[in-house]
mmCIF file of C-alpha atoms in Angstrom:
data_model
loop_
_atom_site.group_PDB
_atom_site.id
_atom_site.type_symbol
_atom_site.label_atom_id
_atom_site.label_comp_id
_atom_site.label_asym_id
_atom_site.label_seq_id
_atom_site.Cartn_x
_atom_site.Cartn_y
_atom_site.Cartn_z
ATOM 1 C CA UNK A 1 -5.809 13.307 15.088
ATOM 2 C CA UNK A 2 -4.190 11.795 11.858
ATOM 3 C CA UNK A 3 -4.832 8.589 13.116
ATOM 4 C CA UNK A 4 -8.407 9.044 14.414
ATOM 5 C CA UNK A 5 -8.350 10.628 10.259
ATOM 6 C CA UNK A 6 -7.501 7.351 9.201
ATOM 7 C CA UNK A 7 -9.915 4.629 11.145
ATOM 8 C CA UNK A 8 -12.300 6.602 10.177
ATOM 9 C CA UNK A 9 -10.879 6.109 6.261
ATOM 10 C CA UNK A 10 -11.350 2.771 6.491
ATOM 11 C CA UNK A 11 -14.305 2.654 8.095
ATOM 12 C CA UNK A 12 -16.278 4.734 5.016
ATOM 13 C CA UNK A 13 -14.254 2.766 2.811
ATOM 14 C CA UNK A 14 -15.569 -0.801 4.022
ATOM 15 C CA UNK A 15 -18.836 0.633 4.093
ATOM 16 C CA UNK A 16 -18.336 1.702 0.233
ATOM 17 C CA UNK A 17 -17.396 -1.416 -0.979
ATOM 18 C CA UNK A 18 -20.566 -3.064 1.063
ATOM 19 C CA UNK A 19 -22.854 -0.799 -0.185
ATOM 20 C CA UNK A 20 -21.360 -1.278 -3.600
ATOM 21 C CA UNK A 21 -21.742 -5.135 -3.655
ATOM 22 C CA UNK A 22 -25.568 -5.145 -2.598
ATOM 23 C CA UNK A 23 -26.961 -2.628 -5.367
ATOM 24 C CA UNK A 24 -27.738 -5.072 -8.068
ATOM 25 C CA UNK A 25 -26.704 -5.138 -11.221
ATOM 26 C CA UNK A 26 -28.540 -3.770 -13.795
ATOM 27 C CA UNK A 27 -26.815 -5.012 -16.961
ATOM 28 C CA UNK A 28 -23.913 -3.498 -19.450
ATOM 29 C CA UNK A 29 -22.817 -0.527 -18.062
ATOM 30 C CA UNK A 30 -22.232 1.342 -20.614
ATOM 31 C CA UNK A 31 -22.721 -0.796 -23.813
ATOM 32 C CA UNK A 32 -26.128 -2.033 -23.270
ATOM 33 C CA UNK A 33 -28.875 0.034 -21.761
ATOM 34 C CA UNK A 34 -30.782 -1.329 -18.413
ATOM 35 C CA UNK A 35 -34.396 -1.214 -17.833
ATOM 36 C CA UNK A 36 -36.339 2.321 -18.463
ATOM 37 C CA UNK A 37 -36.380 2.387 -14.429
ATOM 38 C CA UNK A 38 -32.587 2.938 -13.964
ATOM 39 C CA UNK A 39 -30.889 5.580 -12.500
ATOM 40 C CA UNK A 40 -32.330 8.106 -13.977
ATOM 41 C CA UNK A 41 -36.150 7.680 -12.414
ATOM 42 C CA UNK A 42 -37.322 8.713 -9.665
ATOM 43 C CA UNK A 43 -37.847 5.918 -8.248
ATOM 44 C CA UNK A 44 -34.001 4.555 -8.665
ATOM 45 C CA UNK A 45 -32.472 8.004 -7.697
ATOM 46 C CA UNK A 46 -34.342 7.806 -4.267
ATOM 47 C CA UNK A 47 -32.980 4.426 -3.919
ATOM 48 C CA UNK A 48 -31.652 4.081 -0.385
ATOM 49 C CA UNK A 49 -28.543 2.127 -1.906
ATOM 50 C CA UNK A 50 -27.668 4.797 -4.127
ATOM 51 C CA UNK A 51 -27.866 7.640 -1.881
ATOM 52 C CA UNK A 52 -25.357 6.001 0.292
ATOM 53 C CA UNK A 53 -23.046 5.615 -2.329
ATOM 54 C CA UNK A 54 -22.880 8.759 -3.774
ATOM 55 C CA UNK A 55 -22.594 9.849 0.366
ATOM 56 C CA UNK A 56 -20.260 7.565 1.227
ATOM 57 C CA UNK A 57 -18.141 8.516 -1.843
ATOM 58 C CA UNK A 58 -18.026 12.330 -1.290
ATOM 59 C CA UNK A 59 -16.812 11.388 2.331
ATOM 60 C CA UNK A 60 -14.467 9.172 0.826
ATOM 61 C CA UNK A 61 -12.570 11.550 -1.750
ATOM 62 C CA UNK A 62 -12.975 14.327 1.174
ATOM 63 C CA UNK A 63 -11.602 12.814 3.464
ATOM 64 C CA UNK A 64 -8.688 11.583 1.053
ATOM 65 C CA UNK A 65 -7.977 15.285 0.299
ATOM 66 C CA UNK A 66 -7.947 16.398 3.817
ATOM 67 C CA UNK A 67 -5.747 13.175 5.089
ATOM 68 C CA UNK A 68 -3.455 14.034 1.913
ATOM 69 C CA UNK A 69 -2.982 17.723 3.645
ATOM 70 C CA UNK A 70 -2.731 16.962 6.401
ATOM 71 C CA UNK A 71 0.336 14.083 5.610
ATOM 72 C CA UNK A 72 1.752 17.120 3.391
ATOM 73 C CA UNK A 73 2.133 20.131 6.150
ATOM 74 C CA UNK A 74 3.400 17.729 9.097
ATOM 75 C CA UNK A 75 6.538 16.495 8.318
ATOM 76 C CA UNK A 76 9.460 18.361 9.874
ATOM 77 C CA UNK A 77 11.545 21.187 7.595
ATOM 78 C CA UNK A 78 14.729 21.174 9.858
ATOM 79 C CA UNK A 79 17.494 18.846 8.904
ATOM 80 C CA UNK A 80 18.580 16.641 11.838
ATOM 81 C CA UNK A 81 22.550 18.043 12.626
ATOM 82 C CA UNK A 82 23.646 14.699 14.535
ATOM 83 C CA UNK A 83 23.528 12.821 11.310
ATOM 84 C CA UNK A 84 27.199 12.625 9.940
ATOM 85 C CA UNK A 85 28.830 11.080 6.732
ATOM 86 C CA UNK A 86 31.463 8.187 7.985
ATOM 87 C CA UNK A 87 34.294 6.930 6.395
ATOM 88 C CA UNK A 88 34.895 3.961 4.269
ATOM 89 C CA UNK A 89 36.334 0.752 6.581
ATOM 90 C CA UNK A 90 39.916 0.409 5.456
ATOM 91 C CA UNK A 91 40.274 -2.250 2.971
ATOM 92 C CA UNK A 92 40.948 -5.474 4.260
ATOM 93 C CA UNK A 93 43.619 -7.712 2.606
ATOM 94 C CA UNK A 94 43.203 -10.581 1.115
ATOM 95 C CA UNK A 95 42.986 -13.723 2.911
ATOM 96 C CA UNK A 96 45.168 -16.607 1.715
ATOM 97 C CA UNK A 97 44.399 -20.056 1.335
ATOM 98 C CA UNK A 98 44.767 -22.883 4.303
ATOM 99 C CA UNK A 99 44.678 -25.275 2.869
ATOM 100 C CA UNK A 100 47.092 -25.732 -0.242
ATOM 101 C CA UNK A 101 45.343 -26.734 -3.590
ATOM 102 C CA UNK A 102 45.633 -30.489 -4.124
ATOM 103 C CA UNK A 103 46.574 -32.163 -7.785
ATOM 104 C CA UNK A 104 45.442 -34.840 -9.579
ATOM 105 C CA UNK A 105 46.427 -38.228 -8.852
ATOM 106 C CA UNK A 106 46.667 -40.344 -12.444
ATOM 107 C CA UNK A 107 42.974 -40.991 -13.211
ATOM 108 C CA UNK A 108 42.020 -36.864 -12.104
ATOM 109 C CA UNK A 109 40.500 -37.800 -8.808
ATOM 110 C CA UNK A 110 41.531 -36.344 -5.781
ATOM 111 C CA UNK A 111 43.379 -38.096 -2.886
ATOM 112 C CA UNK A 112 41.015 -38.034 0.039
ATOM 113 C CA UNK A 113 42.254 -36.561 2.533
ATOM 114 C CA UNK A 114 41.887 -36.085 6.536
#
C-alpha cells in the first residue's frame, strides 16, 4: 500500500511541475503588478491551467501528510533480542621491521640493494 502511496506521489508531482512550466508568466510576482486580467478575473481563475494546479497541489500536500503517517505508525516498537554487544579484538602487537634500516653511505645516498 505504501508503495502504491508513493508512485502515485510522483506521479502528481511530475504532473505539478508540468502544469507549472506551461502557465505563462505574467511578469514580477510580487514587485510589479501583471495585466488587470490576472488571477484575480474571472476569466484567469477559470483558467484550465490554474485549476489543475491548485488540484494537483492539494493532492500533493495530502498525500504528503498521509504518506508522512503512514511512514510514522509502521515501524516496529519491539527491540530485536538477538542483537548483542561484542568484545573488543585483543590488541595485536606490534609488528617489527624486516628489513633492518639502512645508513648513509658518504654522499647520504643509499646503497642499492637486492
Amino acid at each position: 500500500m505504501f508503495t502504491f502511496l508513493l508512485v502515485v506521489q510522483f506521479i502528481i508531482a511530475a504532473l505539478l511541475v508540468t502544469v507549472i512550466l506551461l502557465q505563462k508568466s505574467e511578469g514580477g510576482g510580487l514587485t510589479t503588478g501583471g495585466s488587470p486580467a490576472g488571477l484575480m478575473s474571472a476569466r484567469g481563475a477559470a483558467d484550465f491551467l490554474t485549476r489543475s494546479t491548485a488540484i494537483l497541489a492539494t493532492a500533493f500536500i495530502a498525500m504528503s501528510i498521509l504518506l508522512a503517517f503512514l511512514a510514522a505508525t509502521r515501524h516496529s516498537t519491539t527491540i530485536d533480542p538477538t542483537l548483542q554487544r561484542q568484545a573488543a579484538p585483543a590488541a595485536v602487537a606490534p609488528a617489527t621491521d624486516p628489513v633492518p634500516a639502512q645508513e648513509p653511505v658518504g654522499n647520504g645516498q643509499v646503497p642499492f640493494s637486492q
